[in-house]
Tab-separated table of C-alpha atoms in Angstrom:
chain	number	residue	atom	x	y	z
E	1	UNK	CA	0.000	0.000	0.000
E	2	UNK	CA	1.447	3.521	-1.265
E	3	UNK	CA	2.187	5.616	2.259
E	4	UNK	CA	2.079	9.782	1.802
E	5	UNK	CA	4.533	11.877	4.096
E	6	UNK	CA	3.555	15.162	4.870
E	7	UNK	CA	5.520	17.844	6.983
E	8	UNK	CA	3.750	17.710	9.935
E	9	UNK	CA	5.098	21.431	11.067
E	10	UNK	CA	3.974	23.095	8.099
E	11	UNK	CA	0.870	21.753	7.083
E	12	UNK	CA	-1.794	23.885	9.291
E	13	UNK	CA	0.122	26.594	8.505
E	14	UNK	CA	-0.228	26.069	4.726
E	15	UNK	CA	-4.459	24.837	5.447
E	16	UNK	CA	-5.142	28.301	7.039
E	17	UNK	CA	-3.425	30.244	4.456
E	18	UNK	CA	-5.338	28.095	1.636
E	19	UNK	CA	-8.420	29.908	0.162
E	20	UNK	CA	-11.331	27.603	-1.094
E	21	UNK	CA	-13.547	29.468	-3.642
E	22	UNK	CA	-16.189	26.811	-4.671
E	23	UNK	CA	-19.864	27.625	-6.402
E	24	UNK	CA	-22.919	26.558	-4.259
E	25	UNK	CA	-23.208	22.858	-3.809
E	26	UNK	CA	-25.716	20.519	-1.254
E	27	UNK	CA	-24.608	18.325	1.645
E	28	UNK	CA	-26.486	15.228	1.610
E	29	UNK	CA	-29.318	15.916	3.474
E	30	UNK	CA	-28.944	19.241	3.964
E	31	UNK	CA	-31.670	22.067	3.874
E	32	UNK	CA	-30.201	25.194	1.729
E	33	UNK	CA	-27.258	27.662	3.850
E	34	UNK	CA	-29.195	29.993	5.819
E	35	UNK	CA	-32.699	28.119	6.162
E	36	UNK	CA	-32.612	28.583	9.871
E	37	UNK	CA	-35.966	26.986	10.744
E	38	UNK	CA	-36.936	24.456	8.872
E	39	UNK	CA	-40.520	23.160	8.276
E	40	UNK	CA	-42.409	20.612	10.015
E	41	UNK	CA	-43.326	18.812	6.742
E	42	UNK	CA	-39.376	18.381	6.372
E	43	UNK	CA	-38.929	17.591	10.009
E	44	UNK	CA	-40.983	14.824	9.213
E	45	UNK	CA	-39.575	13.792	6.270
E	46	UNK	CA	-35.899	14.068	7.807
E	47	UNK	CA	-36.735	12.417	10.740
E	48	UNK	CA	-35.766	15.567	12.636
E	49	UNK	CA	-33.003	17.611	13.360
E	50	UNK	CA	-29.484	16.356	13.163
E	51	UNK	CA	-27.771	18.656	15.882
E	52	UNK	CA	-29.581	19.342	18.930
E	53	UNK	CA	-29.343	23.296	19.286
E	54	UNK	CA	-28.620	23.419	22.746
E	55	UNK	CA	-24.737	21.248	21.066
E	56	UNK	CA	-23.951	23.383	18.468
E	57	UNK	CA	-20.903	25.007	19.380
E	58	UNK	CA	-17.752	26.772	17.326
E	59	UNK	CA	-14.097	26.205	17.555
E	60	UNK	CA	-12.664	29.704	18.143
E	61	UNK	CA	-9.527	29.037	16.089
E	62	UNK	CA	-12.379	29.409	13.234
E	63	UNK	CA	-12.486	32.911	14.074
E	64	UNK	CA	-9.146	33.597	15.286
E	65	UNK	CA	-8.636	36.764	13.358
E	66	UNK	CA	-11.702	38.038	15.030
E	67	UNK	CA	-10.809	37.170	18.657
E	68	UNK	CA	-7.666	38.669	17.722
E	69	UNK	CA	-9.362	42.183	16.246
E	70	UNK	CA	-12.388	42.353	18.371
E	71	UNK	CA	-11.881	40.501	21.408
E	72	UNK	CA	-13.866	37.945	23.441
E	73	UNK	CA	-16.454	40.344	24.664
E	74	UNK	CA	-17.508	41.455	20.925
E	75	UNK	CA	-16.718	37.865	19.668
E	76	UNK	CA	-19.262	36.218	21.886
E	77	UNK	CA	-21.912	39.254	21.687
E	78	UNK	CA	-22.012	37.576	17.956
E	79	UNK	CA	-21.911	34.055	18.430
E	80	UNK	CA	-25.066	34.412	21.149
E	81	UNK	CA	-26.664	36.448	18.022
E	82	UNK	CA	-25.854	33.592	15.613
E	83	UNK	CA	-27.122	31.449	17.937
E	84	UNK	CA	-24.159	29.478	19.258
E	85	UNK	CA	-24.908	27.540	22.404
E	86	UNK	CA	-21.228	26.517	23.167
E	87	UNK	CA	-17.792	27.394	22.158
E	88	UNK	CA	-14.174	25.447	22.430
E	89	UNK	CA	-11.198	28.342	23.650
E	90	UNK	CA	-8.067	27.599	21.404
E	91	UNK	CA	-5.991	29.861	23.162
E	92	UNK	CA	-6.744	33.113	25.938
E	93	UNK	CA	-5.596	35.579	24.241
E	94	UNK	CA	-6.574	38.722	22.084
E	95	UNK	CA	-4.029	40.387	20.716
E	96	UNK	CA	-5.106	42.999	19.115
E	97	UNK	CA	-7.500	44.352	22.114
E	98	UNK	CA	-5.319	43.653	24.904
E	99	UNK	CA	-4.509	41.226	28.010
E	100	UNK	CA	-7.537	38.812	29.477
E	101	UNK	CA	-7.889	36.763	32.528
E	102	UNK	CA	-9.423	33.345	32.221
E	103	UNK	CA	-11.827	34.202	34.984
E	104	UNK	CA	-12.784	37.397	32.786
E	105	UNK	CA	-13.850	35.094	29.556
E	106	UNK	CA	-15.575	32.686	31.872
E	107	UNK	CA	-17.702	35.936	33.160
E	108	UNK	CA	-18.498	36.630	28.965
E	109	UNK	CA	-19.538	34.072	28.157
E	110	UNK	CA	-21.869	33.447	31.239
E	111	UNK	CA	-23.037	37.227	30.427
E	112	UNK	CA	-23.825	35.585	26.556
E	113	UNK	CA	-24.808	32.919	27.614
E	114	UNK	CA	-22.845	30.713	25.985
E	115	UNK	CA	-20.872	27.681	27.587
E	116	UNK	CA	-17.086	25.994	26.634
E	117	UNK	CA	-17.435	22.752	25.785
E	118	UNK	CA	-13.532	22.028	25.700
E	119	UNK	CA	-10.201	23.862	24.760
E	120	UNK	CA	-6.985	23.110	23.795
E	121	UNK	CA	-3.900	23.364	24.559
E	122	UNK	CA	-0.477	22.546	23.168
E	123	UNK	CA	0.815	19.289	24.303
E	124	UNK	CA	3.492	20.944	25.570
E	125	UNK	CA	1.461	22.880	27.830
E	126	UNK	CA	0.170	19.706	29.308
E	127	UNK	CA	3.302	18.143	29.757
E	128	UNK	CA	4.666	21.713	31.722
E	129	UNK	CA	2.087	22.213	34.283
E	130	UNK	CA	-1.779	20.220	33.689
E	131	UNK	CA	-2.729	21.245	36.994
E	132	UNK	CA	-2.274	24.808	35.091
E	133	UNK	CA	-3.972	23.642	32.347
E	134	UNK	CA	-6.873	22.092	34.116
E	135	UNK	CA	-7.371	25.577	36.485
E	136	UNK	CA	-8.273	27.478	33.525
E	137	UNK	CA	-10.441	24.463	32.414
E	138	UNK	CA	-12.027	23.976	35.656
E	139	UNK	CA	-12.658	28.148	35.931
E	140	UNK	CA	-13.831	28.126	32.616
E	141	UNK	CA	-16.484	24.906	33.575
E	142	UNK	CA	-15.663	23.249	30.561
E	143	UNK	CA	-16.769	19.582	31.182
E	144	UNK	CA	-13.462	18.451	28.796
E	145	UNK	CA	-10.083	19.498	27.792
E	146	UNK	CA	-7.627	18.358	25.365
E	147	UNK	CA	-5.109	18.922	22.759
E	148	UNK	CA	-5.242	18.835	19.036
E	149	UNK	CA	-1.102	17.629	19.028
E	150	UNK	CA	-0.698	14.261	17.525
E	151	UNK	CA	0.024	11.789	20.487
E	152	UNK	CA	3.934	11.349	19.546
E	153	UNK	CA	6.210	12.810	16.743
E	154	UNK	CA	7.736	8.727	17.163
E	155	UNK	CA	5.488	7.360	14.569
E	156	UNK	CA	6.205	3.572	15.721
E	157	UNK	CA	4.191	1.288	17.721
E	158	UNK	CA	6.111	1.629	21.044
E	159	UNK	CA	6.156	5.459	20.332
E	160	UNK	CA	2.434	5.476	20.422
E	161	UNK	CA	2.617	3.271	23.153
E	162	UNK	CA	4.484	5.279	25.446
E	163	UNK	CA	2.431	8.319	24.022
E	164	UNK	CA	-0.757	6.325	25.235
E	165	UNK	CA	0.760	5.985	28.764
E	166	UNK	CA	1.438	9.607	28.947
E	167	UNK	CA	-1.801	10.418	28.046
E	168	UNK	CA	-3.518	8.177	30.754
E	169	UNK	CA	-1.414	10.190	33.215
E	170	UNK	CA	-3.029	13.349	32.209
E	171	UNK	CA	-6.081	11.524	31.879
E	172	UNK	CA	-5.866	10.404	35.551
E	173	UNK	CA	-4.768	13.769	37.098
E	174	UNK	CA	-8.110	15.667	34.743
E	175	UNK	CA	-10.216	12.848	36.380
E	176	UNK	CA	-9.540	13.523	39.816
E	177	UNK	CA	-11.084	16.896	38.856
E	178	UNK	CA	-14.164	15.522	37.020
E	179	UNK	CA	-12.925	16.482	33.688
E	180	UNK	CA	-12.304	14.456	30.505
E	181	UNK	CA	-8.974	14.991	29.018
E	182	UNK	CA	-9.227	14.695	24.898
E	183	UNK	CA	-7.357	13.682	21.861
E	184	UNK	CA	-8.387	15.805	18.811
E	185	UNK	CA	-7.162	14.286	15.002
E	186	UNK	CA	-5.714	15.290	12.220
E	187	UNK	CA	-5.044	12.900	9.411
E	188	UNK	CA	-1.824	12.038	10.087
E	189	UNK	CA	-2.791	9.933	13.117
E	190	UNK	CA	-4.264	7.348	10.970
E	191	UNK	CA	-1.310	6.726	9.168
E	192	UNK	CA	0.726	3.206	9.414
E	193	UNK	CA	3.806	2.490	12.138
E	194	UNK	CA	6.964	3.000	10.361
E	195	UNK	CA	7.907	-0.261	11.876
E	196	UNK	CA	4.750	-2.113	11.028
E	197	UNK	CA	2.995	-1.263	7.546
E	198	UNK	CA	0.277	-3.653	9.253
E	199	UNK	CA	-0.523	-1.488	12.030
E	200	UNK	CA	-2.361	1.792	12.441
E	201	UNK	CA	-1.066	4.165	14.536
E	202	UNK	CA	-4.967	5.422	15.742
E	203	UNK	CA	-5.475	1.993	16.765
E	204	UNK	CA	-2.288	1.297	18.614
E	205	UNK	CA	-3.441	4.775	21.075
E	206	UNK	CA	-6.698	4.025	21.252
E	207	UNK	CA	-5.976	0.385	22.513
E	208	UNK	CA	-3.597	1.519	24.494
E	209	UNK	CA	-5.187	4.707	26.661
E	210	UNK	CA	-7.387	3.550	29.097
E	211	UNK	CA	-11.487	4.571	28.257
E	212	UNK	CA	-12.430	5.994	31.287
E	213	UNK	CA	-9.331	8.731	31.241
E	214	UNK	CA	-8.782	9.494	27.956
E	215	UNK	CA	-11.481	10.706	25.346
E	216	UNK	CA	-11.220	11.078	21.421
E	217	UNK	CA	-12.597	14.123	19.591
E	218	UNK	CA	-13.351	13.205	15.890
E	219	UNK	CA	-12.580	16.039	13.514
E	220	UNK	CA	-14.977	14.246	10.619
E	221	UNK	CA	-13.155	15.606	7.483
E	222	UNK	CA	-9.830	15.030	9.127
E	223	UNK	CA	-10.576	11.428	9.667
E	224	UNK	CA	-11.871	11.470	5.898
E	225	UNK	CA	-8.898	13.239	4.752
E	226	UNK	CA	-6.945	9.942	6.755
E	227	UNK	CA	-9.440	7.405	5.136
E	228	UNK	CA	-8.431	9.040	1.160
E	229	UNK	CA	-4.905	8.832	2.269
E	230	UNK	CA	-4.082	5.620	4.344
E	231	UNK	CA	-7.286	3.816	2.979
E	232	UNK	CA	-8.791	0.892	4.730
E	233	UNK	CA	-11.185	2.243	7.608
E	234	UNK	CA	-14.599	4.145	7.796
E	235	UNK	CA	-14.401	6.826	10.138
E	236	UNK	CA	-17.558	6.359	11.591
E	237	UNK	CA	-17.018	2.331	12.635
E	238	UNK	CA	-14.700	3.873	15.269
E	239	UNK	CA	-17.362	5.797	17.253
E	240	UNK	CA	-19.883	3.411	16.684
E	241	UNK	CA	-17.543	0.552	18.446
E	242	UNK	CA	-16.197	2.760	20.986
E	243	UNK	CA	-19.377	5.925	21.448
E	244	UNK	CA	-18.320	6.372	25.073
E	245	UNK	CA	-15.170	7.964	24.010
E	246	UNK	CA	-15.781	10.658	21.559
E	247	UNK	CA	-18.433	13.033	23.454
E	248	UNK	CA	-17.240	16.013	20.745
E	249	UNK	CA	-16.915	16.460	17.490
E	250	UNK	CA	-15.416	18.477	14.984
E	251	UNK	CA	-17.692	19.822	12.479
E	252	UNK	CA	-15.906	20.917	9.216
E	253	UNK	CA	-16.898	20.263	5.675
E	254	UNK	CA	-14.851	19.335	2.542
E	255	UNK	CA	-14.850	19.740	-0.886
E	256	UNK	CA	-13.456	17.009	-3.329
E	257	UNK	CA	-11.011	17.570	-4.821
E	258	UNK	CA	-8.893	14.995	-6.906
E	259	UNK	CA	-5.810	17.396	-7.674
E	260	UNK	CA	-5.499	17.711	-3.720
E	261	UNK	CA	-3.278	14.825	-2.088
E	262	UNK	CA	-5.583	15.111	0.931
E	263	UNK	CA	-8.536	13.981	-1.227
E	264	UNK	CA	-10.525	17.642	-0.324
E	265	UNK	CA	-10.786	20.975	-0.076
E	266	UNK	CA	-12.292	22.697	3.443
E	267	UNK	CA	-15.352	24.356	2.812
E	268	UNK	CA	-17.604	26.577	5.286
E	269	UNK	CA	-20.118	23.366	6.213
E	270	UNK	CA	-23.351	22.883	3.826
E	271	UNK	CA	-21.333	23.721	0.896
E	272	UNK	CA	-19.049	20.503	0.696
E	273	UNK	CA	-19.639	16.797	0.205
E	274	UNK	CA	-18.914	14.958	3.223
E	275	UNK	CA	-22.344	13.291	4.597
E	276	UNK	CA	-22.816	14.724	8.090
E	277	UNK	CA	-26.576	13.450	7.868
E	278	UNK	CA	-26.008	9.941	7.122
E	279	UNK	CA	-22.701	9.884	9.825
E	280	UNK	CA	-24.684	11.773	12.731
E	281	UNK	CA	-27.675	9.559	11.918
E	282	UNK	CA	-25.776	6.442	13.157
E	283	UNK	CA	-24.207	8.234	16.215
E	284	UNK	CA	-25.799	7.368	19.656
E	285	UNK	CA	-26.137	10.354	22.590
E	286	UNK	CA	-25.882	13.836	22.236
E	287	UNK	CA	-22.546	14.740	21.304
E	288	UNK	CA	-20.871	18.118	21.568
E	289	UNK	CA	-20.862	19.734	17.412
E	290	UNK	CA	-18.421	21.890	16.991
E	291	UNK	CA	-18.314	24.136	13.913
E	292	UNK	CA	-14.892	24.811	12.524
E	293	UNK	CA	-13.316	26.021	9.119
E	294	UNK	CA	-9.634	25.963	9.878
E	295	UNK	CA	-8.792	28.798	6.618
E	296	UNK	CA	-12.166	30.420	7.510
E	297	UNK	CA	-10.333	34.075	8.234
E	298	UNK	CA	-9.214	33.449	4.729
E	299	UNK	CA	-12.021	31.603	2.139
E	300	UNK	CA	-14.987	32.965	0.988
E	301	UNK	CA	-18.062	31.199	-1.217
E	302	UNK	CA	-18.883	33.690	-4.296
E	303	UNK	CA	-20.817	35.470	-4.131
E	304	UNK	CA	-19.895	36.317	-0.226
E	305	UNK	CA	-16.946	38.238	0.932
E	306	UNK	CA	-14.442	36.644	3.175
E	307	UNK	CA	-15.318	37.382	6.359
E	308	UNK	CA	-15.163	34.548	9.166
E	309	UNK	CA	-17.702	35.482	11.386
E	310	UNK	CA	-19.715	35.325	8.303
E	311	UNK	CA	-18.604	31.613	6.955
E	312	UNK	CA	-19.673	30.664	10.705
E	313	UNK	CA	-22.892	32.101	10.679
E	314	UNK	CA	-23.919	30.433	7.568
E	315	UNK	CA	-22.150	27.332	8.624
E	316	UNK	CA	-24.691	27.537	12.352
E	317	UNK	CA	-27.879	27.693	9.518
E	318	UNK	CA	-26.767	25.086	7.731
E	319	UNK	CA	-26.260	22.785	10.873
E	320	UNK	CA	-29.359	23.688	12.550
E	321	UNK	CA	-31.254	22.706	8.693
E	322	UNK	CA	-29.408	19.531	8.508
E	323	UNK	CA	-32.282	16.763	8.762
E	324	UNK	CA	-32.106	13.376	9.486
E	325	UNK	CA	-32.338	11.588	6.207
E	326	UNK	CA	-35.654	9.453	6.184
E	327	UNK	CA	-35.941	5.894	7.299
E	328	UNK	CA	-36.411	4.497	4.196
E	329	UNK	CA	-33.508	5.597	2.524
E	330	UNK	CA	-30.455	3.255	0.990
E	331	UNK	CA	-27.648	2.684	3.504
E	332	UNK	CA	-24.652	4.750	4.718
E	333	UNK	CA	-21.983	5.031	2.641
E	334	UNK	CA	-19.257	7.439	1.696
């Protein structure tokens, strides 16, 4: 099987730069971009909503260049607008406005009603001080915290191995304080052991970290991006064999694309092709959703300008007019 190395430092780097300028497409399922409320005759058709509103919740780093410009306080004053009901921190700071206490964006967002879901932090923030890590979590009363890092830069077996152990530690210490400590994806997790073209390195750390310490949160177009590049999974088989461990989820659409290496292009969501209707409709629970559009500071959709807080309030219409797809229709499949 043909293995792809990518540059694992310079890749998100190169993603948020990318702009994605796409014409109007539908996501399976998928009520039009900015249908808010949608009718009862497709409620019943759909087999109701997809995303509970009360889980639909952003990724700040979406917005980053508005955090940065505006600051928290105007930032959230939006997302209650939108409609947001929860938001994941990637970071506490605003540059542009000025310094911030973690106690003072825990009092916005109560003021805006909104709630964190999660954040993350750098790995090596975690590995510094957690107890640190887990204040500002704690303060913040986010039920979870995490790290998008991959688990090891030692791609082999015993790398992710030891990586797994490390993570349990964390795990244990966030436990203590009622908190579940989280694993976000990229692609590059699902790649193969460089000392065993046989063995996954996603399923070497999630054998290997114990369930009830360390949690998983699925970026979906990541995992799709890993399926189109080190073939031979379906994302969604992994939550529906393990749905205690991934309470959130990573919301971001794609675009195909066959002249990308990754497989797809990232796309504000209802405007791409991955099939959030058919994967949600197999997921059990109520799940955390988290919008995100990692070059949305940068991408528009003609005929819109580019404007983040835009691309996410168009995404939030688009999730809250995804539908179920109805009972009678053909099986999953990607």
């Amino acid at each position: 099987m043909a293995r792809i190395e990518f540059d694992r430092r310079g890749f998100l780097g190169t993603v948020a730069a990318g702009t994605v300028a796409v014409g109007a497409g539908t996501l399976a399922g998928a009520a039009p971009a900015g249908a808010a409320g949608a009718s009862e005759a497709a409620g019943a058709a759909g087999g109701g909503c997809v995303f509970p509103t009360g889980r639909i919740g952003i990724q700040l780093y979406s917005i980053r260049d508005k955090v940065a410009e505006l600051g928290f306080a105007r930032v959230f004053e939006e997302l209650s607008r939108i409609g947001y009901a929860e938001v994941e921190l990637a970071g506490y700071t605003q540059p542009g406005v000025g310094p911030i206490t973690v106690q003072e964006i825990r009092r916005l967002l109560d003021e805006n009603g909104l709630r964190a879901a999660g954040t993350h932090v750098g790995l090596g923030a975690w590995r510094e001080d957690p107890e640190r890590e887990l204040d500002s979590a704690e303060i913040l009363g986010a039920p979870y915290a995490g790290t998008a890092d991959p688990p090891s830069d030692d791609t082999t077996v015993d790398g992710y191995r030891r990586a797994a152990g490390e993570f349990d530690r964390i795990g244990a210490l966030a436990a203590e304080r009622g908190i579940g400590f989280y694993q976000h994806n990229h692609h590059w997790e699902f790649a193969f052991a460089d000392d065993d073209p046989d063995t996954r390195l996603y399923d070497v750390f999630l054998e290997h970290t114990d369930p009830a310490l360390v949690f998983l949160e699925m970026d979906v177009y990541w995992a799709y991006v890993g399926q189109h590049v080190y073939p031979g999974f379906d994302p969604v088989e992994y939550v529906l064999a393990h749905p205690e461990r991934y309470p959130l989820f990573h919301v971001k659409d794609g675009k195909e694309n066959e002249d990308n290496p990754l497989g797809y292009d990232i796309i504000e969501f209802g405007e791409g092709d991955l099939r959030y209707a058919d994967f949600f409709s197999r997921v059990r629970g109520r799940p955390h959703a988290l919008w995100e559009q990692d070059n949305a500071p940068d991408s528009a959709v003609p005929p819109h300008p580019v404007d983040s807080l835009g691309n996410a309030e168009r995404s939030y219409r688009a999730m809250r007019g995804l539908r179920r797809p109805h009972p009678g229709r053909g099986p999953y499949g990607h």
